[in-house]
Amino acid sequence: MSEAKPNPFESALKQLDIAAERLKLDPGIHGILRQPKRIVTISVPVRMDNGQTKTFTGFRVQYNDARGPYKGGIRYHPNVTLDEVKALSAWMTWKCSVADIPFGGAKGGIICDPKKMSQGELERMTRRYTTGIADIIGPDRDVPAPDVYTNAQVMAWILDTYSQLKGVMVPGVVTGKPISLGGSLGRDTATGRGAAFCTREAAKVKGTTLKGATFAVQGFGNAGANYALILEEMGAKLIAASDSKGGVLNRRGLDAKKVLQHKEKSGLVVGYSGAEEVTNEELLETECEILCPAALENAITKDIARKVKAKIVTEAANGPTTPEADKVLDQNKVFLIPDILANSGGVIVSYLEWVQNLDRLSWSEEEVNSKLERKITTAFKGVHGQSAESAVSMRTAALMVGVGRVAEAIRTLGLWP
Ligand code: NAD
């Protein structure tokens, strides 16, 4: 029987508890960190193209803002649950802290199937959801961004709705915007690029190189496809790629750009010529040096973890490894770059976008990429140093750094009244 998929918020709390124990965290602060500060559930009625009204449910969870305004993406997916959004908001909190950027953590989501909705329906749903959260977001309060099945266009609708409500243009209310509206160059590739920088650092630590190293990517979307393109540029060889409908494999190598072109044209990676078809599970168990889960939570279960052959796992997705699978990978000496470090490139460049908006600046792509490289390499070294010092896994080390800084901020702020 296959392993039951754990509740993501329970997984997030288990991780927090491990870090709290290692850090000997004050129980009062630990208690604060076990709960989101605010949970908002919004009813989102939408006039559909057939004239009928359909009511969706949306969430915004603001986890903690001790280190700065809340920050986190918005997900559109049929399987969105409140517990998933809570988990993602907690991970955002630790992630911004690991990256040492002045943000807290939040996340949003709407239970919907965007693949079955027209552009008009998506726009009306986004705008109605934005009115529901307009009072709790803003450049100094909470700054949303794209996540699974949301993109720059969705951010443009949020920006416009918010600005219309406030009567002034407020570009800093969201990040991941189109460039024409104050988006940052380099934001679209930032998550994949950051994950690639982390993989390069991991290879250095292991005394190997990316030249000719084989890798597989689960989830050929924004994070996964950009990771593949950039790791390929660094000399590694993509041999397998997948999306929600399955994957393709060629041991001699795939061409990431051509796989992406095929996906853009047909909507799928399957059907790419010169490759055999594989399931998502087979992809995760493929013989390769680097594995990048870049789709959704709980992809690597305990059973799959036992069959993972990769030496490095780069978690571009949030929460792709279950806590049980984590233990197996650790026992098998897999070098795991945890999500809150590996995919922090997205929020790092979101931060750079927000800074440019607030200061009315516009940096070149090279400038953005080099700031990202500096920030994420420093974060990697900090986490790796913690891992060596405390003799813990990279996951626990990242949580110790992330949770530790948030706890310190809470302690220093004090409790009012
Ligand atoms: P996306 O919508 O651009 O791409 C998601 C991809 O995953 C698509 O190709 C989809 O077909 C595929 N997918 C969906 N379900 C799947 C399944 N069951 N098996 C295999 N593939 C599946 O989304 P994204 O923005 O790339 O996000 C992917 C992951 O990266 C998420 O966990 C997200 O939270 C995380 N992430 C994204 C960013 C960002 O900046 N986009 C930043 C940090 C973390």
XYZ file of C-alpha atoms and ligand atoms in Angstrom:
461
model
C 0.000 0.000 0.000
C 1.389 3.420 -0.846
C 2.267 5.817 1.956
C -0.461 8.308 3.001
C 0.474 11.858 2.028
C 0.991 13.900 5.188
C -0.842 17.119 5.966
C 1.653 19.840 4.892
C 1.033 22.014 7.950
C 1.741 19.068 10.250
C 4.983 18.528 8.307
C 5.863 22.212 8.709
C 5.205 22.034 12.462
C 7.329 18.883 12.801
C 10.208 20.715 11.111
C 9.703 23.746 13.376
C 9.708 21.536 16.474
C 13.002 19.901 15.453
C 14.613 23.324 14.953
C 13.139 24.607 18.238
C 14.625 21.688 20.141
C 18.049 22.178 18.571
C 17.931 25.908 19.247
C 16.623 25.358 22.818
C 13.964 27.900 21.890
C 12.044 29.707 24.613
C 8.705 27.794 24.894
C 6.721 31.048 24.722
C 8.326 32.033 21.421
C 8.018 28.472 20.134
C 4.272 28.701 20.893
C 3.985 31.977 18.941
C 5.761 30.383 15.964
C 3.436 27.355 15.893
C 0.488 29.493 14.752
C -0.118 31.958 11.927
C -0.759 35.495 13.085
C -3.791 35.931 10.826
C -5.931 33.667 8.645
C -8.396 35.198 6.187
C -10.936 33.091 4.283
C -12.700 34.859 1.439
C -15.790 33.957 -0.516
C -15.108 34.829 -4.163
C -18.265 34.946 -6.322
C -17.482 35.123 -10.052
C -19.740 35.668 -13.050
C -18.751 32.826 -15.379
C -18.824 33.093 -19.163
C -22.082 31.111 -19.304
C -23.824 33.810 -17.236
C -23.984 31.765 -14.035
C -22.363 32.803 -10.772
C -19.857 30.408 -9.223
C -18.481 30.981 -5.740
C -14.854 30.035 -5.085
C -13.034 29.960 -1.738
C -9.804 31.901 -1.305
C -7.330 32.221 1.555
C -4.585 34.566 2.698
C -2.540 33.415 5.648
C -0.142 35.880 7.272
C 2.217 33.779 9.333
C 4.685 36.134 10.966
C 5.882 39.708 10.366
C 8.473 40.188 13.109
C 11.225 40.761 10.496
C 9.206 42.908 8.054
C 6.083 43.040 5.867
C 4.479 39.694 5.034
C 5.595 38.202 1.729
C 4.362 35.204 -0.227
C 2.813 33.907 -3.422
C -0.746 33.135 -4.459
C -1.604 29.662 -5.769
C -4.543 28.714 -8.008
C -5.109 24.950 -7.847
C -8.052 22.556 -7.310
C -6.249 20.899 -4.370
C -5.541 24.094 -2.413
C -6.471 23.658 1.270
C -6.186 25.971 4.241
C -3.558 23.696 5.801
C -1.498 23.800 2.614
C -1.591 27.611 2.592
C -0.696 27.685 6.311
C 2.314 25.422 5.662
C 3.460 27.505 2.705
C 3.150 30.693 4.783
C 5.319 29.197 7.552
C 7.946 28.110 5.004
C 7.909 31.642 3.524
C 8.664 33.037 6.987
C 11.737 30.822 7.462
C 12.780 31.334 3.814
C 12.890 35.151 3.983
C 14.823 34.809 7.198
C 17.370 32.304 5.748
C 17.879 34.644 2.789
C 18.212 37.503 5.296
C 15.769 39.809 3.546
C 13.514 42.100 5.613
C 10.215 40.282 5.106
C 7.933 38.058 7.129
C 5.985 35.192 5.574
C 2.507 34.771 4.078
C 0.769 32.768 1.369
C -2.523 32.861 -0.524
C -4.565 30.516 -2.612
C -7.879 29.957 -4.336
C -9.484 26.532 -4.755
C -10.105 26.517 -8.510
C -9.014 24.816 -11.700
C -7.440 27.589 -13.776
C -6.893 25.202 -16.705
C -10.676 25.042 -17.102
C -11.280 28.808 -16.842
C -11.189 31.508 -19.512
C -8.925 34.570 -19.193
C -12.030 36.663 -18.431
C -13.107 34.324 -15.629
C -9.590 34.295 -14.173
C -9.445 38.085 -14.286
C -12.822 38.527 -12.549
C -11.885 35.931 -9.898
C -8.509 37.603 -9.264
C -10.036 41.062 -8.963
C -12.787 39.900 -6.578
C -10.235 38.020 -4.438
C -8.075 41.175 -4.369
C -10.970 43.276 -3.027
C -11.284 40.694 -0.238
C -7.647 41.113 0.833
C -7.151 44.796 -0.141
C -7.206 45.988 3.475
C -4.522 43.597 4.637
C -2.037 43.851 1.736
C 0.162 46.764 0.605
C 3.883 47.514 0.160
C 4.354 47.956 3.930
C 1.911 45.241 4.986
C 1.901 42.187 2.757
C 3.277 41.778 -0.763
C 1.860 38.881 -2.863
C 3.685 37.222 -5.805
C 3.057 34.398 -8.299
C 3.019 30.726 -7.343
C 1.639 27.587 -9.000
C -0.690 28.496 -11.914
C -0.500 32.254 -11.306
C 1.777 34.540 -13.314
C 2.760 38.123 -14.158
C -0.674 38.793 -15.711
C -2.429 37.774 -12.489
C -0.100 40.136 -10.591
C -1.030 42.943 -13.024
C -4.741 42.420 -12.234
C -4.029 42.495 -8.488
C -1.950 45.667 -8.882
C -4.662 47.363 -10.938
C -7.523 46.382 -8.612
C -5.612 47.468 -5.509
C -4.541 50.753 -7.132
C -8.097 51.520 -8.337
C -9.393 50.953 -4.800
C -6.716 53.209 -3.277
C -6.925 55.894 -5.988
C -3.141 55.863 -6.672
C -0.824 53.530 -8.547
C 0.973 51.317 -6.034
C 3.483 49.155 -7.983
C 5.095 47.862 -4.761
C 1.927 45.987 -3.729
C 2.940 42.864 -5.681
C 6.129 41.408 -7.135
C 6.546 39.201 -10.188
C 4.755 41.895 -12.217
C 5.193 42.479 -15.954
C 8.261 44.640 -16.689
C 5.986 47.340 -18.184
C 4.396 47.824 -14.742
C 7.558 48.007 -12.642
C 8.492 44.327 -12.618
C 12.160 43.471 -12.243
C 14.323 42.059 -14.980
C 15.447 38.612 -13.886
C 12.409 37.876 -11.693
C 10.942 35.338 -14.131
C 14.068 33.168 -14.015
C 15.062 33.907 -10.395
C 13.753 30.785 -8.658
C 15.402 28.439 -11.147
C 18.599 30.509 -11.223
C 18.848 30.583 -7.431
C 18.314 26.806 -7.278
C 21.050 26.382 -9.909
C 23.480 28.537 -7.863
C 22.719 26.369 -4.809
C 23.338 23.190 -6.819
C 26.672 24.589 -8.009
C 27.650 25.313 -4.379
C 26.562 21.807 -3.322
C 28.718 20.272 -6.060
C 31.704 22.316 -4.789
C 31.093 21.099 -1.224
C 30.980 17.518 -2.477
C 34.193 18.066 -4.420
C 32.539 17.458 -7.786
C 31.635 19.646 -10.737
C 28.496 20.307 -12.741
C 30.314 19.609 -16.002
C 28.520 16.631 -17.554
C 26.528 15.908 -14.361
C 23.175 14.328 -15.265
C 19.973 15.754 -13.807
C 16.206 15.207 -13.803
C 13.484 17.796 -13.197
C 9.964 17.043 -11.981
C 7.585 19.913 -12.880
C 8.648 21.792 -16.002
C 7.054 25.120 -15.022
C 8.542 28.446 -14.021
C 10.876 27.058 -11.350
C 11.721 23.735 -13.026
C 12.186 24.806 -16.633
C 14.365 27.792 -15.735
C 16.409 25.588 -13.432
C 16.965 23.181 -16.324
C 17.966 25.937 -18.759
C 20.422 27.511 -16.322
C 21.950 24.275 -15.002
C 22.452 23.245 -18.619
C 24.298 26.551 -19.225
C 26.489 25.660 -16.217
C 27.495 22.444 -18.010
C 25.115 19.831 -16.558
C 23.076 17.446 -18.740
C 19.273 17.275 -18.506
C 18.149 13.666 -18.995
C 14.538 13.688 -17.740
C 11.728 16.219 -17.371
C 8.037 15.971 -16.456
C 4.844 17.884 -15.816
C 1.447 16.934 -14.386
C 0.725 14.655 -17.367
C 3.972 12.615 -17.242
C 7.589 12.842 -18.330
C 10.252 12.134 -20.929
C 13.721 10.594 -20.573
C 16.798 10.318 -22.755
C 20.019 9.146 -21.118
C 22.071 10.783 -23.869
C 20.552 14.133 -22.942
C 17.524 16.296 -23.698
C 17.725 19.876 -24.900
C 16.020 21.979 -22.192
C 15.180 24.819 -24.597
C 13.606 22.456 -27.112
C 11.644 20.604 -24.406
C 10.308 23.958 -23.245
C 9.382 24.991 -26.794
C 7.563 21.673 -27.212
C 5.690 22.227 -23.907
C 4.774 25.777 -24.878
C 3.377 24.555 -28.179
C 1.577 21.388 -27.086
C 0.982 22.075 -23.383
C 2.896 18.896 -22.403
C 6.465 17.630 -22.199
C 5.210 14.183 -23.253
C 5.477 13.767 -27.015
C 8.895 15.424 -27.197
C 10.670 13.594 -29.983
C 13.694 11.381 -29.368
C 12.833 10.493 -25.784
C 11.008 7.683 -24.018
C 7.989 8.334 -21.794
C 8.287 7.941 -18.003
C 5.876 8.414 -15.131
C 6.544 11.051 -12.486
C 7.487 8.310 -10.035
C 9.982 6.758 -12.482
C 11.500 10.179 -13.039
C 12.173 10.620 -9.311
C 13.891 7.226 -9.221
C 15.964 7.810 -12.373
C 19.700 7.098 -12.327
C 21.156 10.634 -12.292
C 23.438 12.809 -10.214
C 21.043 15.659 -9.445
C 17.294 15.481 -8.874
C 15.147 18.595 -8.816
C 11.547 18.231 -7.604
C 9.900 21.435 -8.892
C 6.165 20.616 -8.793
C 4.125 20.221 -5.621
C 4.313 18.996 -2.007
C 4.816 15.357 -0.963
C 6.303 14.204 -4.288
C 9.123 12.238 -2.586
C 7.517 9.800 -0.160
C 9.393 7.331 2.041
C 8.989 4.554 -0.575
C 10.275 6.751 -3.375
C 13.129 8.101 -1.219
C 14.493 4.561 -0.833
C 14.836 4.384 -4.619
C 16.270 7.862 -5.245
C 19.672 7.434 -6.906
C 20.674 11.105 -7.144
C 23.528 12.336 -4.925
C 22.130 15.877 -4.757
C 18.438 16.774 -4.375
C 17.600 20.422 -5.057
C 14.139 21.247 -3.726
C 12.906 23.913 -6.144
C 9.330 23.103 -5.056
C 8.034 23.869 -1.595
C 7.673 20.835 0.668
C 8.340 18.163 -1.991
C 9.826 15.690 0.526
C 7.736 14.146 3.320
C 9.329 14.104 6.818
C 9.657 10.292 6.622
C 11.327 10.526 3.213
C 13.635 13.169 4.616
C 15.004 10.694 7.153
C 15.635 8.108 4.424
C 17.505 10.570 2.193
C 19.563 11.708 5.172
C 20.462 8.097 6.100
C 21.431 7.460 2.475
C 23.790 10.463 2.602
C 21.970 12.353 -0.146
C 23.006 16.012 -0.140
C 19.600 17.715 0.100
C 19.314 21.446 -0.534
C 16.110 22.247 1.381
C 13.269 24.244 -0.180
C 13.607 27.271 2.085
C 17.139 27.709 0.748
C 16.976 26.151 -2.736
C 13.983 28.118 -4.025
C 14.673 31.374 -2.168
C 15.922 32.976 -5.406
C 12.320 33.874 -6.237
C 11.717 35.838 -3.087
C 15.212 37.360 -3.161
C 14.515 38.919 -6.561
C 10.987 39.801 -5.406
C 12.713 41.756 -2.653
C 14.956 43.429 -5.252
C 11.843 44.290 -7.298
C 10.149 45.794 -4.237
C 13.266 47.867 -3.418
C 13.378 49.168 -7.023
C 9.659 50.098 -6.803
C 10.022 51.911 -3.473
C 13.140 53.783 -4.655
C 11.871 54.357 -8.244
C 14.903 52.506 -9.614
C 15.364 50.100 -12.483
C 18.367 47.774 -12.478
C 19.816 45.824 -15.409
C 19.363 42.057 -15.559
C 23.096 41.555 -14.914
C 22.866 43.711 -11.786
C 19.857 41.770 -10.507
C 21.432 38.384 -11.263
C 24.675 39.291 -9.545
C 22.853 40.582 -6.433
C 20.879 37.313 -6.409
C 24.057 35.257 -6.741
C 25.692 37.093 -3.838
C 22.661 36.815 -1.565
C 21.871 33.141 -2.193
C 25.502 31.997 -2.070
C 25.883 33.736 1.276
C 22.696 32.017 2.485
C 23.988 28.645 1.242
C 27.304 29.115 3.047
C 25.511 30.157 6.249
C 23.307 27.065 6.191
C 26.181 24.756 5.279
C 28.246 26.263 8.111
C 25.398 25.664 10.576
C 25.059 22.094 9.318
C 28.758 21.423 9.938
C 28.811 23.203 13.305
C 25.756 21.435 14.731
C 26.274 18.133 12.856
C 22.734 18.258 11.450
C 21.229 17.843 7.986
C 21.027 20.817 5.621
C 17.233 20.862 6.253
C 17.601 21.162 10.016
C 20.433 23.664 9.607
C 18.317 25.883 7.319
C 15.436 25.748 9.786
C 17.785 26.587 12.662
C 19.056 29.664 10.797
C 15.567 30.727 9.608
C 13.631 30.067 12.807
C 16.495 31.358 14.951
C 16.482 34.807 13.314
C 12.681 35.141 13.527
C 12.774 34.083 17.194
C 15.487 36.649 17.900
C 13.369 39.384 16.272
C 10.336 38.416 18.384
C 12.418 38.325 21.563
C 13.904 41.753 20.843
C 10.552 43.319 19.948
C 9.133 42.154 23.269
C 5.484 41.381 23.911
C 3.023 44.253 23.927
C 1.044 44.908 26.116
P 4.201 26.557 -12.430
O 2.732 26.593 -12.408
O 4.939 27.499 -13.296
O 4.714 25.087 -12.790
C 4.315 23.948 -12.116
C 4.700 22.757 -12.982
O 4.486 21.562 -12.235
C 3.855 22.632 -14.259
O 4.678 22.242 -15.325
C 2.879 21.508 -13.899
O 2.424 20.792 -15.041
C 3.737 20.648 -13.018
N 2.977 19.787 -12.123
C 1.831 20.052 -11.461
N 1.438 18.959 -10.765
C 2.361 18.008 -11.011
C 2.531 16.666 -10.578
N 1.648 16.102 -9.770
N 3.609 15.981 -11.027
C 4.514 16.557 -11.853
N 4.410 17.814 -12.292
C 3.350 18.527 -11.880
O 4.631 26.702 -10.892
P 6.012 27.189 -10.289
O 5.874 28.624 -9.963
O 7.126 26.709 -11.122
O 6.003 26.413 -8.879
C 6.478 25.076 -8.764
C 6.954 24.873 -7.333
O 7.979 25.812 -7.054
C 5.885 25.085 -6.269
O 6.116 24.218 -5.195
C 6.116 26.511 -5.847
O 5.612 26.776 -4.547
C 7.621 26.542 -5.896
N 8.195 27.897 -5.964
C 7.959 28.693 -7.034
C 8.509 29.970 -7.033
C 8.352 30.905 -8.201
O 8.956 31.980 -8.173
N 7.606 30.557 -9.225
C 9.279 30.413 -5.949
C 9.504 29.550 -4.898
C 8.959 28.289 -4.907
